[in-house]
CSV table of C-alpha atoms in Angstrom, one decimal:
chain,number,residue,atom,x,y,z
E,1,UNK,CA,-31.7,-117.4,-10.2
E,2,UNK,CA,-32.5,-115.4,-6.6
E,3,UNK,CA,-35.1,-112.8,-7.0
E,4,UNK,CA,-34.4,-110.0,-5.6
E,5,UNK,CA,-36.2,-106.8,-4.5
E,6,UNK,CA,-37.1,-103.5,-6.4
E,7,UNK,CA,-35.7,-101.7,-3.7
E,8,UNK,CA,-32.7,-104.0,-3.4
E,9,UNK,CA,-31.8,-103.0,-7.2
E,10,UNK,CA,-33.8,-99.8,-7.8
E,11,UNK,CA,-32.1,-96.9,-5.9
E,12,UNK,CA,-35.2,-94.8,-6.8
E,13,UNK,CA,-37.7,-96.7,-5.5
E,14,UNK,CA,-39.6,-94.8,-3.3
E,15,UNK,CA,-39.9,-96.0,0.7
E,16,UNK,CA,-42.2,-96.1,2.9
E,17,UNK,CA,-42.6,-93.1,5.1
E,18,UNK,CA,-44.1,-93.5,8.2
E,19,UNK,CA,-46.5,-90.6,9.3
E,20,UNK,CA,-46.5,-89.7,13.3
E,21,UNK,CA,-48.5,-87.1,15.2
E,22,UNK,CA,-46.7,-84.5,16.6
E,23,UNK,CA,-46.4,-85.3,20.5
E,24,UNK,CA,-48.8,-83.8,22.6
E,25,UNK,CA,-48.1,-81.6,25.7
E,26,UNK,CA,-47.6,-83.5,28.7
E,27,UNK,CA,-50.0,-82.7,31.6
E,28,UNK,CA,-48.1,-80.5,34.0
E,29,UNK,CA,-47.0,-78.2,30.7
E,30,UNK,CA,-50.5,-77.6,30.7
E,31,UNK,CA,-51.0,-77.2,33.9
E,32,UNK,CA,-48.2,-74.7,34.4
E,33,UNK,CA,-50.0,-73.3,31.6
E,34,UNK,CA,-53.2,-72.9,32.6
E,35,UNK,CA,-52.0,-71.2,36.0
E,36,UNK,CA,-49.8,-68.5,34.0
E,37,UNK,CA,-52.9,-67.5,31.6
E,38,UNK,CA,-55.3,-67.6,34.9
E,39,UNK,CA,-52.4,-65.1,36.4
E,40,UNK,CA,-52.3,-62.8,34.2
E,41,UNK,CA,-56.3,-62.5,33.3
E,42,UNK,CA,-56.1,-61.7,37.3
E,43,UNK,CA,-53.6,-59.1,37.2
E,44,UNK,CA,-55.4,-57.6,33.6
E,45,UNK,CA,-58.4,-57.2,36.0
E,46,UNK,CA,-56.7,-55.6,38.6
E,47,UNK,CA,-55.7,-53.0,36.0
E,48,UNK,CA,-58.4,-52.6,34.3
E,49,UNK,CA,-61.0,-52.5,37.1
E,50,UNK,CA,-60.5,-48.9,37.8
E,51,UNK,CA,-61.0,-48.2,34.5
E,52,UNK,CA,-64.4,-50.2,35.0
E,53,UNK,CA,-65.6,-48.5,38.3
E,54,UNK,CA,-65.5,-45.2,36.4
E,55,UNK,CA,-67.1,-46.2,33.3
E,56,UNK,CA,-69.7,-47.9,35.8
E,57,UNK,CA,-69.9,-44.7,37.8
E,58,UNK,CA,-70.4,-42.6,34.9
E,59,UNK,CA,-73.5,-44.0,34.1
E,60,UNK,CA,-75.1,-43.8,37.8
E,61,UNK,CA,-76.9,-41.1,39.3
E,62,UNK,CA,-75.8,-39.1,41.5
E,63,UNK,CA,-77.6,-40.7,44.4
E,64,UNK,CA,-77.1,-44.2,43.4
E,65,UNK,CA,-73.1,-42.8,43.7
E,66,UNK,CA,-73.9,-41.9,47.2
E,67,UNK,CA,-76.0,-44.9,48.3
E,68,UNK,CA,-74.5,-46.9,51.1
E,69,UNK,CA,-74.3,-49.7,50.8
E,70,UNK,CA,-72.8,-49.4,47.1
E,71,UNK,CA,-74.4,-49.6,44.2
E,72,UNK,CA,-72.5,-52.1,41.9
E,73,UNK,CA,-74.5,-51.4,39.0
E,74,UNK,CA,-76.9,-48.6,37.9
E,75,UNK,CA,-80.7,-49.9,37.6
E,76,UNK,CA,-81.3,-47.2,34.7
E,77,UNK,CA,-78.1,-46.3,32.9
E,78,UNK,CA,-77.7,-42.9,31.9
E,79,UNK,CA,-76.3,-42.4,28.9
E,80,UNK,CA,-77.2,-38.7,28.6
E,81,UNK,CA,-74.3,-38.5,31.6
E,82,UNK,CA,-71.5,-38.4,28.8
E,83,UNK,CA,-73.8,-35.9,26.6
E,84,UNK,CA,-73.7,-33.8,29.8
E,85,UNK,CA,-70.3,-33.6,30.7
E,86,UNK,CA,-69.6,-32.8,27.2
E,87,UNK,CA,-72.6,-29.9,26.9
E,88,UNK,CA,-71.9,-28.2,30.3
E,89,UNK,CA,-68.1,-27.4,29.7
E,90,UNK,CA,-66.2,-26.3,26.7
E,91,UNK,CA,-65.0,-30.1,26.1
E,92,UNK,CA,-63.4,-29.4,22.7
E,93,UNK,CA,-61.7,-26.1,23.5
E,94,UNK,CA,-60.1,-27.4,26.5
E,95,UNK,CA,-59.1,-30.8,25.0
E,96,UNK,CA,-57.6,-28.6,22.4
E,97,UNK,CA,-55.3,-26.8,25.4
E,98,UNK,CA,-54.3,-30.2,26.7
E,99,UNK,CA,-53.6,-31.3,22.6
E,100,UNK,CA,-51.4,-28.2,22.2
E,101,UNK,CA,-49.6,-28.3,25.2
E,102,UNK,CA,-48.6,-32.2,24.9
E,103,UNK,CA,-47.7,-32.3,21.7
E,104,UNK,CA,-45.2,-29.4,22.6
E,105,UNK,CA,-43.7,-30.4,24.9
E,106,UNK,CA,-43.6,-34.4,24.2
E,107,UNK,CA,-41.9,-33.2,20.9
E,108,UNK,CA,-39.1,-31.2,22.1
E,109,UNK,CA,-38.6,-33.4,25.3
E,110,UNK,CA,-38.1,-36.2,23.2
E,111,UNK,CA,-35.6,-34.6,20.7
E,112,UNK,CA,-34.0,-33.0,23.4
E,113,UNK,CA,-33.5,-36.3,25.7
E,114,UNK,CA,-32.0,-37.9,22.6
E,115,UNK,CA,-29.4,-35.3,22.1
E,116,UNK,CA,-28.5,-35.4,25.8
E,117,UNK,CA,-28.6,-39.4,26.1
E,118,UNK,CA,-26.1,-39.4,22.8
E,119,UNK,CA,-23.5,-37.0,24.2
E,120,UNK,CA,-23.6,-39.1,27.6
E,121,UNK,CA,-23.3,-42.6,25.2
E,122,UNK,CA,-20.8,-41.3,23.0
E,123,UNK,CA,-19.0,-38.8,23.6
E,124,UNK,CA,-15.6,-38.4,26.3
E,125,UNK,CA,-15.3,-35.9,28.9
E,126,UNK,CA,-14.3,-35.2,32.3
E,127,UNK,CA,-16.9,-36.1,34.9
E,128,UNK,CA,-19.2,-37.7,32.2
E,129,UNK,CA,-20.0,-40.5,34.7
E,130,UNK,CA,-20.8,-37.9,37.7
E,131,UNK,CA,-22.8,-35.9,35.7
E,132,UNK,CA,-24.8,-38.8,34.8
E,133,UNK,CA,-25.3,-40.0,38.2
E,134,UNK,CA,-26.6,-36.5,39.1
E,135,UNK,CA,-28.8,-36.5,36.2
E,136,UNK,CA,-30.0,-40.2,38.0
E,137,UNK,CA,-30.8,-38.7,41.2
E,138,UNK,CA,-32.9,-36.1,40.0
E,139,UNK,CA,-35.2,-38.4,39.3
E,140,UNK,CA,-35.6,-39.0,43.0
E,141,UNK,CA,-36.6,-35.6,43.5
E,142,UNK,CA,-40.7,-35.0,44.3
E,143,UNK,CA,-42.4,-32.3,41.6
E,144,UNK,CA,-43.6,-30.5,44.7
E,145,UNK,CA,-40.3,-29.7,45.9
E,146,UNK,CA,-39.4,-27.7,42.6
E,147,UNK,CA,-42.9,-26.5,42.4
E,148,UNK,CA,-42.5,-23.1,44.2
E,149,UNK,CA,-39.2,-21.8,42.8
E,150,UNK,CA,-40.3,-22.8,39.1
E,151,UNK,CA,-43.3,-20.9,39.6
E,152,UNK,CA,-41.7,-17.5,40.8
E,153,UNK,CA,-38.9,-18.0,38.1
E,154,UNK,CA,-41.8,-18.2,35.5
E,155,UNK,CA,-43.5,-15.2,36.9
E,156,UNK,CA,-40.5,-13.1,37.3
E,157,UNK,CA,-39.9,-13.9,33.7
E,158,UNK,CA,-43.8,-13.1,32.4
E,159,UNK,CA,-44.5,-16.7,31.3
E,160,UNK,CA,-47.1,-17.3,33.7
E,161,UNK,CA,-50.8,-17.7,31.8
E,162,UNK,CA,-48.4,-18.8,28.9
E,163,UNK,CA,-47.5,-21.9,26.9
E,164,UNK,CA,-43.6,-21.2,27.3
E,165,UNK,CA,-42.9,-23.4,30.3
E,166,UNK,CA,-43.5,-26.2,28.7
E,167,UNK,CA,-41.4,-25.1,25.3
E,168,UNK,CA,-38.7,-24.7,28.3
E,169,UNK,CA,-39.4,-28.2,29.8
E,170,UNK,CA,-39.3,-29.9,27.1
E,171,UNK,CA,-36.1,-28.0,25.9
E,172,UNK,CA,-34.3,-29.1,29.2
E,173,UNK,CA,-34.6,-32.7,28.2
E,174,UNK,CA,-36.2,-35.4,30.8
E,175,UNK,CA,-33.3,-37.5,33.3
E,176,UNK,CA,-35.5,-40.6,32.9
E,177,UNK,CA,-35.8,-40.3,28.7
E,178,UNK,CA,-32.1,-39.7,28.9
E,179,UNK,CA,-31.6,-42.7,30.5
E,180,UNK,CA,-33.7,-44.8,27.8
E,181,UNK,CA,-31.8,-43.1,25.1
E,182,UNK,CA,-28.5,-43.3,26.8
E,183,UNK,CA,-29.0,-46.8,27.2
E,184,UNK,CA,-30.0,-47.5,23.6
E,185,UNK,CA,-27.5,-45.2,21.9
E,186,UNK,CA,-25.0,-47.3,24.0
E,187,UNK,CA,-25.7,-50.8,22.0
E,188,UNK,CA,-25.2,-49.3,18.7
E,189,UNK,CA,-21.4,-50.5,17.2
E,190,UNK,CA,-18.6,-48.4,17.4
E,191,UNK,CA,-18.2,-48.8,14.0
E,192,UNK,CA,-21.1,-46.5,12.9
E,193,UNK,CA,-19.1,-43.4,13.9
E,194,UNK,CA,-16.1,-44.8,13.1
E,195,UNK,CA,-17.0,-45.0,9.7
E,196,UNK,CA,-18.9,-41.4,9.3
E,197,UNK,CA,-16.2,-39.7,11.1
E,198,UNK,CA,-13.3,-41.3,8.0
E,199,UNK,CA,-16.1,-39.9,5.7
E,200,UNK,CA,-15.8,-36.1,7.4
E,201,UNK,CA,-19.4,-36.4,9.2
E,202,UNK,CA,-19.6,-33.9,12.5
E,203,UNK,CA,-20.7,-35.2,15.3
E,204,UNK,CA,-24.1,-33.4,14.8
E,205,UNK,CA,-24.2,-35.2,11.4
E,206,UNK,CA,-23.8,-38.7,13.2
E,207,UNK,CA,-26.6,-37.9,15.7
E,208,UNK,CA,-28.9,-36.8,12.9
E,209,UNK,CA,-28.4,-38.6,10.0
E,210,UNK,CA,-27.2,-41.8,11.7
E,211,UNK,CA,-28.4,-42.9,15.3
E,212,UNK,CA,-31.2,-40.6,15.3
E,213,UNK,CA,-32.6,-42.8,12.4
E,214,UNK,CA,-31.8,-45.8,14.2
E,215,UNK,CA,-34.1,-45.1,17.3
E,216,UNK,CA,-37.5,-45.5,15.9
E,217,UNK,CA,-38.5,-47.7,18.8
E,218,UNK,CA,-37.3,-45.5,21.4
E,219,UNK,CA,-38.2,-42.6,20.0
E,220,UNK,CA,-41.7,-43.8,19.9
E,221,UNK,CA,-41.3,-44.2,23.4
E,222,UNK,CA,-40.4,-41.5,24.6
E,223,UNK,CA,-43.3,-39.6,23.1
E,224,UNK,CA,-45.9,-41.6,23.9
E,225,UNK,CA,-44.4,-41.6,27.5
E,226,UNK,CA,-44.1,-37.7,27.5
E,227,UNK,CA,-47.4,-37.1,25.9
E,228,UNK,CA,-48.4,-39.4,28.6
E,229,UNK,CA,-47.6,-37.5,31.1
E,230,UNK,CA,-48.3,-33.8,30.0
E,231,UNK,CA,-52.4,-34.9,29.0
E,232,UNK,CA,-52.1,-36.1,32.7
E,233,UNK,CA,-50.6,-33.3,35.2
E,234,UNK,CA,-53.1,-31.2,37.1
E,235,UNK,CA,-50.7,-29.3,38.6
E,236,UNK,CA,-48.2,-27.1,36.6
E,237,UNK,CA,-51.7,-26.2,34.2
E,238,UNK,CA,-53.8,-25.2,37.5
E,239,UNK,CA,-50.7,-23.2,38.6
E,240,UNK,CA,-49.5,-21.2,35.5
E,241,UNK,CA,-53.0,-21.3,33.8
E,242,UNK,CA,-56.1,-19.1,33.6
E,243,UNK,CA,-59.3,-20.8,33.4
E,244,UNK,CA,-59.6,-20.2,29.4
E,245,UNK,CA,-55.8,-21.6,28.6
E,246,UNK,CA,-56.4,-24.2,31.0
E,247,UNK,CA,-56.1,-28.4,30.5
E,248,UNK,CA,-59.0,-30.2,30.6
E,249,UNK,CA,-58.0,-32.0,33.4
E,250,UNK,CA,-58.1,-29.3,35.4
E,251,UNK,CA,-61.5,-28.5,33.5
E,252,UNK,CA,-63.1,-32.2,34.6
E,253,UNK,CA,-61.9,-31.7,38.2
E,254,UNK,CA,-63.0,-27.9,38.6
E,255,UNK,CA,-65.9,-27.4,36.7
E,256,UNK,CA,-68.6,-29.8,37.7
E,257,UNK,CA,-69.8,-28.8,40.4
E,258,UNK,CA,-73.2,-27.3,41.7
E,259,UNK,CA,-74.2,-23.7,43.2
E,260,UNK,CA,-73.1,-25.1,46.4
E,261,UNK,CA,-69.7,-26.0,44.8
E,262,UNK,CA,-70.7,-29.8,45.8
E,263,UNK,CA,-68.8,-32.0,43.1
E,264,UNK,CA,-71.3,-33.9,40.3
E,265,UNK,CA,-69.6,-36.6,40.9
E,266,UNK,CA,-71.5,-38.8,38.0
E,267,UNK,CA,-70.1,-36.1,35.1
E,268,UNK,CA,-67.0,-35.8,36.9
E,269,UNK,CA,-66.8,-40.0,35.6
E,270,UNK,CA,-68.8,-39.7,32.4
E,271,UNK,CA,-66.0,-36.6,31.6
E,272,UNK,CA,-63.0,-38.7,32.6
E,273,UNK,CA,-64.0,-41.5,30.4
E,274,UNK,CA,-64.1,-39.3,28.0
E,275,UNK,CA,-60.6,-37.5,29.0
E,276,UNK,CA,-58.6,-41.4,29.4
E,277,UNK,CA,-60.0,-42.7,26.0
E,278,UNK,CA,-57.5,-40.4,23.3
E,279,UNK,CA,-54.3,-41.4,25.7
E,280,UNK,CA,-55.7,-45.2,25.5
E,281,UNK,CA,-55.9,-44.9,21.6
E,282,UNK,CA,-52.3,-43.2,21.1
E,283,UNK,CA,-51.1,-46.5,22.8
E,284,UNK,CA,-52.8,-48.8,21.2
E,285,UNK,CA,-51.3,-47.3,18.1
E,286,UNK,CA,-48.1,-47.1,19.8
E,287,UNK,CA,-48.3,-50.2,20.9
E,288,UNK,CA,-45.2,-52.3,19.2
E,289,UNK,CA,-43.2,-49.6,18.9
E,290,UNK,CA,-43.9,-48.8,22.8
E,291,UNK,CA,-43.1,-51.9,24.0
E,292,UNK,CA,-40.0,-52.9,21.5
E,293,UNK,CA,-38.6,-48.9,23.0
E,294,UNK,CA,-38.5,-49.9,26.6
E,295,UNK,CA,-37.2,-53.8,26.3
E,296,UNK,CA,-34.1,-52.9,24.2
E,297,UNK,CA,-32.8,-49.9,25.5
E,298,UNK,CA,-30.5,-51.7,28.1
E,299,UNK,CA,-29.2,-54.5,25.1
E,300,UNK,CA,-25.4,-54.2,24.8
C-alpha cells in the first residue's frame, strides 16, 4: 500500500505561504524624488521669504533698517515694535473697517458671480457666447483705467466716504468668479434640471435649492479669493474714504510716520505682520475647500 500525502488526500490542509517583502524603490525613483521635494522646498522659500524679511524687519531698529550694508538679522530684537504699531494707531477700529468692508463685499460678489456664471452655464440666448467673451476681456482691463470715472459716478451719486460702493461691486458680480462658477456649473449633468424642471421647479428654484448646494468648493473659493482681495486694496479705501472709515491698510501705510512725515519704517513691518496674519489664517481654514474650488471648476 503507497502512502500518500495529507495534502494529496486532505483538500484542507493548509499550505505553505511564502512571506516576501514588498519591493523596494529602485534608485532613480528616489532620485527623481529627492530632486522634486528639494524643488519645491526652493520654490516654498522663494514664497515665503518676503514674508520672512518683514517679520525680520519688524523687529529691527530703525537704523539697523537703514544700515548699509544690510543688516540680516537684528542684534537686539524688539519685540515692543508689534506693541507699538498696535498702541500708536487705532489697530482694532480700523481692522474692524477692513472686516466690514470685506465681508460685504466678498459676500455679495460671491452670490452674485454664481448667479451670473449659472445663467452663462445654463441657460440659451442670443449672443450668450459674445457676451461671455466680453465679460473675459474685461478682465484685461487695469483698475486704474476705471478708477477716475468710478470715482466721479460715486460722488455725483453721494456714496463717497460711504460703504455703498462696495455693496455695488459686489452686486455687479466679478468676470473672473464668473468664470470659476461658469466653469463649474458647466460639469454638473443635464439631468439635474431635467428632472426639477418635470417636478415644476423655476429656474430660480434650480439655482438655489439645487446647484447652489452643489458648489461648496467653489463657493469657498470665491470668498476667500474676494475677501482676499478687498482686506488688500489700498486704493478704492484711500480714494472714497475719510481717515476715520478708512482700511487699515491705508492706516499701516499712512500713519507711521514722524513730525517730519519720514516713514517708521520698523512699525510699518511690525503693523504689516500683524495686517497679513488674519488673511493667512482664513486660508488655512479654507484650505481644502480652496484648493478642491479652483482644480475642478474646468471638469466636464
Amino acid at each position: 500500500m503507497t502512502a500518500t500525502s495529507p495534502t494529496a488526500t486532505d483538500p484542507t490542509a493548509t499550505r505553505p505561504v511564502r512571506v516576501t517583502s514588498a519591493p523596494r524603490p529602485a534608485p532613480r525613483i528616489r532620485v527623481n524624488r529627492l530632486l522634486l521635494y528639494t524643488a519645491l522646498v526652493a520654490i516654498t522659500g522663494l514664497f515665503l521669504g518676503p514674508f520672512g524679511w518683514l517679520v525680520i524687519s519688524g523687529l529691527k531698529t530703525p537704523a539697523e533698517l537703514a544700515a548699509s550694508p544690510v543688516h540680516w538679522l537684528p542684534e537686539h530684537i524688539q519685540w515692543h515694535n508689534f506693541a507699538d504699531a498696535y498702541r500708536l494707531i487705532d489697530f482694532l477700529g480700523y481692522a474692524r473697517n477692513s472686516l466690514v468692508i470685506a465681508l460685504i463685499y466678498a459676500t455679495l460678489v460671491t452670490l452674485s458671480s454664481a448667479w451670473v456664471g449659472f445663467g452663462f452655464a445654463r441657460l440659451e440666448a442670443p449672443g450668450k457666447k459674445t457676451l461671455f467673451a466680453i465679460l473675459l476681456g474685461s478682465m484685461m482691463l487695469p483698475q486704474m483705467i476705471t478708477l477716475l470715472p468710478t470715482y466721479l459716478i460715486f460722488a455725483k451719486l453721494g456714496m463717497v466716504d460711504t460703504y455703498w460702493p462696495w455693496v455695488l461691486w459686489g452686486l455687479s458680480s466679478a468676470p473672473y468668479l464668473v468664470f470659476l462658477f461658469r466653469q463649474f456649473f458647466a460639469g454638473l449633468p443635464r439631468e439635474l434640471e431635467e428632472a426639477a424642471i418635470v417636478d415644476g421647479c423655476g429656474w430660480s428654484g434650480i439655482f438655489w435649492r439645487i446647484f447652489l448646494p452643489q458648489s461648496w468648493p467653489v463657493l469657498s473659493a470665491s470668498f476667500v479669493i474676494a475677501f482676499t482681495w478687498t482686506w488688500g486694496d489700498y486704493i478704492a479705501p484711500q480714494l472714497l474714504l475719510s481717515t476715520d472709515r478708512t482700511t487699515l491698510a491705508v492706516a499701516v501705510m499712512s500713519t507711521y510716520v514722524t513730525s517730519a512725515g519720514t516713514p517708521v519704517t520698523n512699525l510699518q513691518a511690525a503693523a504689516s505682520v500683524m495686517y497679513v496674519v488674519p488673511i493667512l489664517l482664513i486660508f488655512l481654514v479654507a484650505q481644502r475647500g480652496f484648493v478642491a474650488g479652483t482644480a475642478t471648476t474646468g471638469l466636464k
